Amino acid sequence: MELKERLDVSVIGAGYVGLVTGVALADLGHNVLCMDVDKSKIAEIEKGKIPIYEPGLEELLLKNKQEGRLRFSSSIKDAVNHGLVIFIAVGTPPKPNGEADLSYVENVARDIAINMDSYRLIVEKSTVPVETGEKVRQTMQLYIKGEVDFDVASNPEFLREGSAVADFLHPDRIVVGVDSPKARDLLFCLYSPLAAPIIVTDIKSAELIKHASNSFLALKISFINAVSRISEMVGADVDKVAEGMGMDKRIGERFLKAGIGYGGSCFPKDVDAFIHISEVLGYDFNLLKEVRKINEEQRKLVIKKIKEGLWILKDKKVVLWGVSFKPETDDVRGAPSIDIIEDLLKEGAKVVAVDPQALDRLREVFKDRISYVLDKYEAAKDADCILLTTEWDDFKDVDFKKLKEIMSLAFIVDGRNLYKHLELDSHGFLYLPFGSSALGKPVGGKKIL
Ligand code: NAD
Ligand code: UGA
């Protein structure tokens, strides 16, 4: 479809979501300004250096910058002057009690109001608890100078890290939470080149759609992880169970991969925030508390599995293959690897991390408490255990003969069930996946398949 009209758009916050949103909207033909308070980040981007690893983003950014549709700034005044539509895409990190910290959103709302002298549409892109739109509106009304008209809208984002650009440009749906025809028309115009269905709702429903969607996906993962625990107890195969369940179209096969559980900067935080806002509103969301508990248990189960093989972890060399919270990203925020490494260090293990993109970010967390190696074989030399944590492509293609020779003990704990089909146990490995074999118990009973 064609672009209806070229709009002036500002995106406040040039992180994983803001940067992708800005670049992708410029690519649709709009005139975009991305703004961030982090001056060094903006300076780096200006030099053509992308602050994050996200496939396809750099090329698209350079292209749209060169073609004059994309600019960057660290001035909020610039951003408010430029954008008829202004996206708020700043972080909403968790407070210690699970509540979403909305101080960044509030700051931006205030700054926009102070600098605004004619109509603007303010769009929540950040993931926020229900009724945040109301708070944004109230804040703006308090700080606006004189009589200036504006609208607030909620347009939650469903992109995944690692496939963010493609997800943004080919979404399953676009959610437009509005309370005025003008806001609706502007957002329709903004997304006019995309083929996706648009669902129009009130602002609160749009906010709820985002929290409910992330929480539901997290629930699917925890559900299959609970089933994986039962599968282990009886020697059934959770991947076969998931396959059989997923063939029912009402259930669907996606987000039913058992393993070390979900991580990232969003599922854990959004589940916590949804539990918290529900409590504030008077509903005890016990179902989600269980989802969170099961997920936390999966990380502990990893240590239990490593101990099943090694008994004592002190001075044992444990190598993590993959530390980002999922493949194709350098993001380690909320990654299962972080909790797992902390637990391994507590037990006195020597930890080595391998990852194609995330080592620099992990180094910011663990400094010199662990070692960092790019090559998977170099790291595996004299190792007592390899823990497959993130299913990067590089870890799919492994010379297991070589691996067996260089490891001190041929022991693999497979947190993503990546090697299950290879029957590594029959090739001399001690191999522990999730949700099928336990030590001393064959996978799925007799090998008849
Ligand atoms: P991020 O931390 O990568 O980026 C946030 C950016 O906002 C940072 O660069 C920070 O410097 C900037 N910022 C903070 N205060 C600012 C201010 N006052 N003015 C201008 N810039 C400011 O965070 P993110 O991962 O992009 O997430 C942003 C929001 O989007 C969160 O609410 C998150 O839940 C949501 N979300 C994230 C994803 C994802 O995949 N990361 C997907 C969907 C939704
Ligand atoms: C998730 C959602 O999928 C996006 O729709 C949403 O926009 C985003 O959160 C957000 O709000 O930030 P993301 O966290 O980038 O995206 O990545 P996912 O692919 O959803 O994976 C999240 C975690 O779940 C990863 O740790 C992954 O390994 C794990 N996972 C995923 C499983 O353990 N099993 C599965 O079957 C699927």
PDB file of C-alpha atoms in Angstrom, residues 180-340:
ATOM      1  CA  SER A 180     -10.380  11.225  19.184  1.00  0.00           C
ATOM      2  CA  PRO A 181     -10.945  10.846  15.426  1.00  0.00           C
ATOM      3  CA  LYS A 182      -7.987  13.158  14.763  1.00  0.00           C
ATOM      4  CA  ALA A 183      -5.588  10.871  16.686  1.00  0.00           C
ATOM      5  CA  ARG A 184      -7.016   7.821  14.920  1.00  0.00           C
ATOM      6  CA  ASP A 185      -6.642   9.409  11.470  1.00  0.00           C
ATOM      7  CA  LEU A 186      -3.046  10.439  12.141  1.00  0.00           C
ATOM      8  CA  LEU A 187      -2.063   6.939  13.247  1.00  0.00           C
ATOM      9  CA  PHE A 188      -3.880   5.391  10.261  1.00  0.00           C
ATOM     10  CA  CYS A 189      -1.935   7.726   7.988  1.00  0.00           C
ATOM     11  CA  LEU A 190       1.327   6.892   9.755  1.00  0.00           C
ATOM     12  CA  TYR A 191       0.912   3.161   9.164  1.00  0.00           C
ATOM     13  CA  SER A 192      -0.867   3.424   5.776  1.00  0.00           C
ATOM     14  CA  PRO A 193       1.901   1.588   3.842  1.00  0.00           C
ATOM     15  CA  LEU A 194       1.704  -1.488   6.087  1.00  0.00           C
ATOM     16  CA  ALA A 195      -0.544  -4.389   5.155  1.00  0.00           C
ATOM     17  CA  ALA A 196      -1.351  -5.389   8.761  1.00  0.00           C
ATOM     18  CA  PRO A 197      -4.855  -5.250  10.226  1.00  0.00           C
ATOM     19  CA  ILE A 198      -5.441  -2.296  12.543  1.00  0.00           C
ATOM     20  CA  ILE A 199      -7.496  -2.700  15.704  1.00  0.00           C
ATOM     21  CA  VAL A 200      -8.884   0.541  17.090  1.00  0.00           C
ATOM     22  CA  THR A 201      -9.642   0.652  20.803  1.00  0.00           C
ATOM     23  CA  ASP A 202      -9.873   3.078  23.682  1.00  0.00           C
ATOM     24  CA  ILE A 203      -6.540   3.933  25.300  1.00  0.00           C
ATOM     25  CA  LYS A 204      -6.934   1.704  28.368  1.00  0.00           C
ATOM     26  CA  SER A 205      -7.771  -1.372  26.285  1.00  0.00           C
ATOM     27  CA  ALA A 206      -4.701  -0.767  24.126  1.00  0.00           C
ATOM     28  CA  GLU A 207      -2.516  -0.552  27.220  1.00  0.00           C
ATOM     29  CA  LEU A 208      -4.045  -3.786  28.511  1.00  0.00           C
ATOM     30  CA  ILE A 209      -3.540  -5.555  25.168  1.00  0.00           C
ATOM     31  CA  LYS A 210       0.224  -5.081  25.525  1.00  0.00           C
ATOM     32  CA  HIS A 211       0.545  -6.328  29.110  1.00  0.00           C
ATOM     33  CA  ALA A 212      -1.876  -9.172  28.461  1.00  0.00           C
ATOM     34  CA  SER A 213      -0.076 -10.272  25.274  1.00  0.00           C
ATOM     35  CA  ASN A 214       3.378 -10.416  26.837  1.00  0.00           C
ATOM     36  CA  SER A 215       2.016 -12.114  29.934  1.00  0.00           C
ATOM     37  CA  PHE A 216       0.135 -14.682  27.857  1.00  0.00           C
ATOM     38  CA  LEU A 217       3.266 -15.568  25.891  1.00  0.00           C
ATOM     39  CA  ALA A 218       5.173 -15.900  29.170  1.00  0.00           C
ATOM     40  CA  LEU A 219       2.362 -18.119  30.438  1.00  0.00           C
ATOM     41  CA  LYS A 220       2.698 -20.428  27.434  1.00  0.00           C
ATOM     42  CA  ILE A 221       6.417 -20.823  28.121  1.00  0.00           C
ATOM     43  CA  SER A 222       5.917 -21.499  31.829  1.00  0.00           C
ATOM     44  CA  PHE A 223       3.116 -23.933  31.052  1.00  0.00           C
ATOM     45  CA  ILE A 224       5.330 -26.044  28.816  1.00  0.00           C
ATOM     46  CA  ASN A 225       8.139 -25.811  31.362  1.00  0.00           C
ATOM     47  CA  ALA A 226       5.778 -27.190  34.016  1.00  0.00           C
ATOM     48  CA  VAL A 227       4.882 -30.005  31.628  1.00  0.00           C
ATOM     49  CA  SER A 228       8.599 -30.562  31.060  1.00  0.00           C
ATOM     50  CA  ARG A 229       9.067 -31.202  34.783  1.00  0.00           C
ATOM     51  CA  ILE A 230       6.390 -33.901  34.666  1.00  0.00           C
ATOM     52  CA  SER A 231       7.904 -35.318  31.475  1.00  0.00           C
ATOM     53  CA  GLU A 232      11.236 -35.679  33.259  1.00  0.00           C
ATOM     54  CA  MET A 233       9.604 -37.481  36.165  1.00  0.00           C
ATOM     55  CA  VAL A 234       8.149 -40.170  33.903  1.00  0.00           C
ATOM     56  CA  GLY A 235      10.694 -40.230  31.066  1.00  0.00           C
ATOM     57  CA  ALA A 236       8.328 -38.712  28.477  1.00  0.00           C
ATOM     58  CA  ASP A 237       9.561 -36.212  25.879  1.00  0.00           C
ATOM     59  CA  VAL A 238       8.295 -32.644  26.334  1.00  0.00           C
ATOM     60  CA  ASP A 239       9.176 -31.641  22.768  1.00  0.00           C
ATOM     61  CA  LYS A 240       6.885 -34.353  21.438  1.00  0.00           C
ATOM     62  CA  VAL A 241       4.187 -33.241  23.889  1.00  0.00           C
ATOM     63  CA  ALA A 242       4.571 -29.652  22.649  1.00  0.00           C
ATOM     64  CA  GLU A 243       4.446 -30.796  19.034  1.00  0.00           C
ATOM     65  CA  GLY A 244       1.276 -32.746  19.670  1.00  0.00           C
ATOM     66  CA  MET A 245      -0.325 -29.838  21.517  1.00  0.00           C
ATOM     67  CA  GLY A 246       0.770 -27.253  18.990  1.00  0.00           C
ATOM     68  CA  MET A 247      -0.811 -29.083  16.065  1.00  0.00           C
ATOM     69  CA  ASP A 248      -4.146 -28.035  17.523  1.00  0.00           C
ATOM     70  CA  LYS A 249      -4.647 -24.666  15.832  1.00  0.00           C
ATOM     71  CA  ARG A 250      -6.410 -23.337  18.907  1.00  0.00           C
ATOM     72  CA  ILE A 251      -3.199 -23.832  20.876  1.00  0.00           C
ATOM     73  CA  GLY A 252      -0.540 -23.156  18.228  1.00  0.00           C
ATOM     74  CA  GLU A 253       3.033 -24.423  18.188  1.00  0.00           C
ATOM     75  CA  ARG A 254       4.867 -21.180  19.007  1.00  0.00           C
ATOM     76  CA  PHE A 255       6.201 -20.262  22.444  1.00  0.00           C
ATOM     77  CA  LEU A 256       6.026 -23.869  23.576  1.00  0.00           C
ATOM     78  CA  LYS A 257       9.778 -24.475  23.681  1.00  0.00           C
ATOM     79  CA  ALA A 258      10.817 -25.852  27.049  1.00  0.00           C
ATOM     80  CA  GLY A 259      14.195 -25.073  28.570  1.00  0.00           C
ATOM     81  CA  ILE A 260      15.803 -22.582  30.892  1.00  0.00           C
ATOM     82  CA  GLY A 261      12.796 -20.272  30.700  1.00  0.00           C
ATOM     83  CA  TYR A 262      12.174 -16.801  29.388  1.00  0.00           C
ATOM     84  CA  GLY A 263      14.408 -13.796  29.937  1.00  0.00           C
ATOM     85  CA  GLY A 264      14.922 -10.371  28.471  1.00  0.00           C
ATOM     86  CA  SER A 265      14.101  -6.811  29.352  1.00  0.00           C
ATOM     87  CA  CYS A 266      10.380  -7.328  28.808  1.00  0.00           C
ATOM     88  CA  PHE A 267       8.686 -10.616  29.770  1.00  0.00           C
ATOM     89  CA  PRO A 268      10.006 -10.662  33.363  1.00  0.00           C
ATOM     90  CA  LYS A 269       9.384  -6.932  33.869  1.00  0.00           C
ATOM     91  CA  ASP A 270       5.977  -6.881  32.192  1.00  0.00           C
ATOM     92  CA  VAL A 271       4.714  -9.940  34.098  1.00  0.00           C
ATOM     93  CA  ASP A 272       5.812  -8.218  37.336  1.00  0.00           C
ATOM     94  CA  ALA A 273       4.217  -4.920  36.320  1.00  0.00           C
ATOM     95  CA  PHE A 274       0.943  -6.612  35.318  1.00  0.00           C
ATOM     96  CA  ILE A 275       0.795  -8.429  38.668  1.00  0.00           C
ATOM     97  CA  HIS A 276       1.491  -5.138  40.442  1.00  0.00           C
ATOM     98  CA  ILE A 277      -1.061  -2.966  38.640  1.00  0.00           C
ATOM     99  CA  SER A 278      -3.690  -5.714  39.022  1.00  0.00           C
ATOM    100  CA  GLU A 279      -3.040  -5.723  42.767  1.00  0.00           C
ATOM    101  CA  VAL A 280      -3.311  -1.924  42.922  1.00  0.00           C
ATOM    102  CA  LEU A 281      -6.638  -2.178  41.096  1.00  0.00           C
ATOM    103  CA  GLY A 282      -7.871  -4.852  43.544  1.00  0.00           C
ATOM    104  CA  TYR A 283      -7.215  -8.114  41.653  1.00  0.00           C
ATOM    105  CA  ASP A 284      -4.777 -10.746  42.905  1.00  0.00           C
ATOM    106  CA  PHE A 285      -3.319 -12.186  39.671  1.00  0.00           C
ATOM    107  CA  ASN A 286      -2.212 -15.524  41.173  1.00  0.00           C
ATOM    108  CA  LEU A 287      -2.013 -17.193  37.788  1.00  0.00           C
ATOM    109  CA  LEU A 288       0.774 -14.815  36.742  1.00  0.00           C
ATOM    110  CA  LYS A 289       2.572 -15.250  40.055  1.00  0.00           C
ATOM    111  CA  GLU A 290       2.816 -18.974  39.239  1.00  0.00           C
ATOM    112  CA  VAL A 291       4.077 -18.146  35.731  1.00  0.00           C
ATOM    113  CA  ARG A 292       6.876 -16.122  37.307  1.00  0.00           C
ATOM    114  CA  LYS A 293       7.653 -18.788  39.909  1.00  0.00           C
ATOM    115  CA  ILE A 294       7.935 -21.579  37.350  1.00  0.00           C
ATOM    116  CA  ASN A 295      10.254 -19.399  35.280  1.00  0.00           C
ATOM    117  CA  GLU A 296      12.513 -18.707  38.260  1.00  0.00           C
ATOM    118  CA  GLU A 297      12.613 -22.435  39.078  1.00  0.00           C
ATOM    119  CA  GLN A 298      13.848 -23.295  35.587  1.00  0.00           C
ATOM    120  CA  ARG A 299      17.015 -21.264  36.205  1.00  0.00           C
ATOM    121  CA  LYS A 300      17.639 -23.135  39.460  1.00  0.00           C
ATOM    122  CA  LEU A 301      17.024 -26.419  37.665  1.00  0.00           C
ATOM    123  CA  VAL A 302      20.025 -25.670  35.437  1.00  0.00           C
ATOM    124  CA  ILE A 303      22.329 -25.679  38.465  1.00  0.00           C
ATOM    125  CA  LYS A 304      20.708 -28.877  39.718  1.00  0.00           C
ATOM    126  CA  LYS A 305      21.370 -30.533  36.361  1.00  0.00           C
ATOM    127  CA  ILE A 306      24.997 -29.431  36.318  1.00  0.00           C
ATOM    128  CA  LYS A 307      25.369 -30.807  39.839  1.00  0.00           C
ATOM    129  CA  GLU A 308      23.806 -34.096  38.740  1.00  0.00           C
ATOM    130  CA  GLY A 309      26.829 -34.493  36.507  1.00  0.00           C
ATOM    131  CA  LEU A 310      29.601 -32.848  38.514  1.00  0.00           C
ATOM    132  CA  TRP A 311      28.383 -33.165  42.134  1.00  0.00           C
ATOM    133  CA  ILE A 312      30.757 -30.458  43.461  1.00  0.00           C
ATOM    134  CA  LEU A 313      31.116 -27.300  41.354  1.00  0.00           C
ATOM    135  CA  LYS A 314      34.067 -25.733  43.187  1.00  0.00           C
ATOM    136  CA  ASP A 315      36.976 -25.208  40.749  1.00  0.00           C
ATOM    137  CA  LYS A 316      35.084 -26.914  37.910  1.00  0.00           C
ATOM    138  CA  LYS A 317      35.227 -25.163  34.545  1.00  0.00           C
ATOM    139  CA  VAL A 318      31.708 -24.470  33.307  1.00  0.00           C
ATOM    140  CA  VAL A 319      31.329 -22.894  29.866  1.00  0.00           C
ATOM    141  CA  LEU A 320      28.171 -21.067  28.839  1.00  0.00           C
ATOM    142  CA  TRP A 321      27.514 -21.207  25.114  1.00  0.00           C
ATOM    143  CA  GLY A 322      25.405 -18.091  24.587  1.00  0.00           C
ATOM    144  CA  VAL A 323      24.705 -15.395  27.135  1.00  0.00           C
ATOM    145  CA  SER A 324      22.293 -13.003  25.387  1.00  0.00           C
ATOM    146  CA  PHE A 325      18.678 -13.640  26.438  1.00  0.00           C
ATOM    147  CA  LYS A 326      17.941 -15.001  22.951  1.00  0.00           C
ATOM    148  CA  PRO A 327      19.840 -15.338  19.658  1.00  0.00           C
ATOM    149  CA  GLU A 328      20.531 -12.425  17.277  1.00  0.00           C
ATOM    150  CA  THR A 329      20.755  -9.766  19.960  1.00  0.00           C
ATOM    151  CA  ASP A 330      23.503  -8.390  22.200  1.00  0.00           C
ATOM    152  CA  ASP A 331      20.971  -7.732  24.978  1.00  0.00           C
ATOM    153  CA  VAL A 332      21.675  -9.423  28.315  1.00  0.00           C
ATOM    154  CA  ARG A 333      19.059  -7.541  30.347  1.00  0.00           C
ATOM    155  CA  GLY A 334      17.139 -10.132  32.383  1.00  0.00           C
ATOM    156  CA  ALA A 335      18.994 -12.947  30.608  1.00  0.00           C
ATOM    157  CA  PRO A 336      18.813 -16.351  32.318  1.00  0.00           C
ATOM    158  CA  SER A 337      22.610 -16.501  31.908  1.00  0.00           C
ATOM    159  CA  ILE A 338      23.060 -13.767  34.523  1.00  0.00           C
ATOM    160  CA  ASP A 339      21.283 -15.598  37.363  1.00  0.00           C
ATOM    161  CA  ILE A 340      22.913 -18.863  36.321  1.00  0.00           C
TER     162      ILE A 340
END
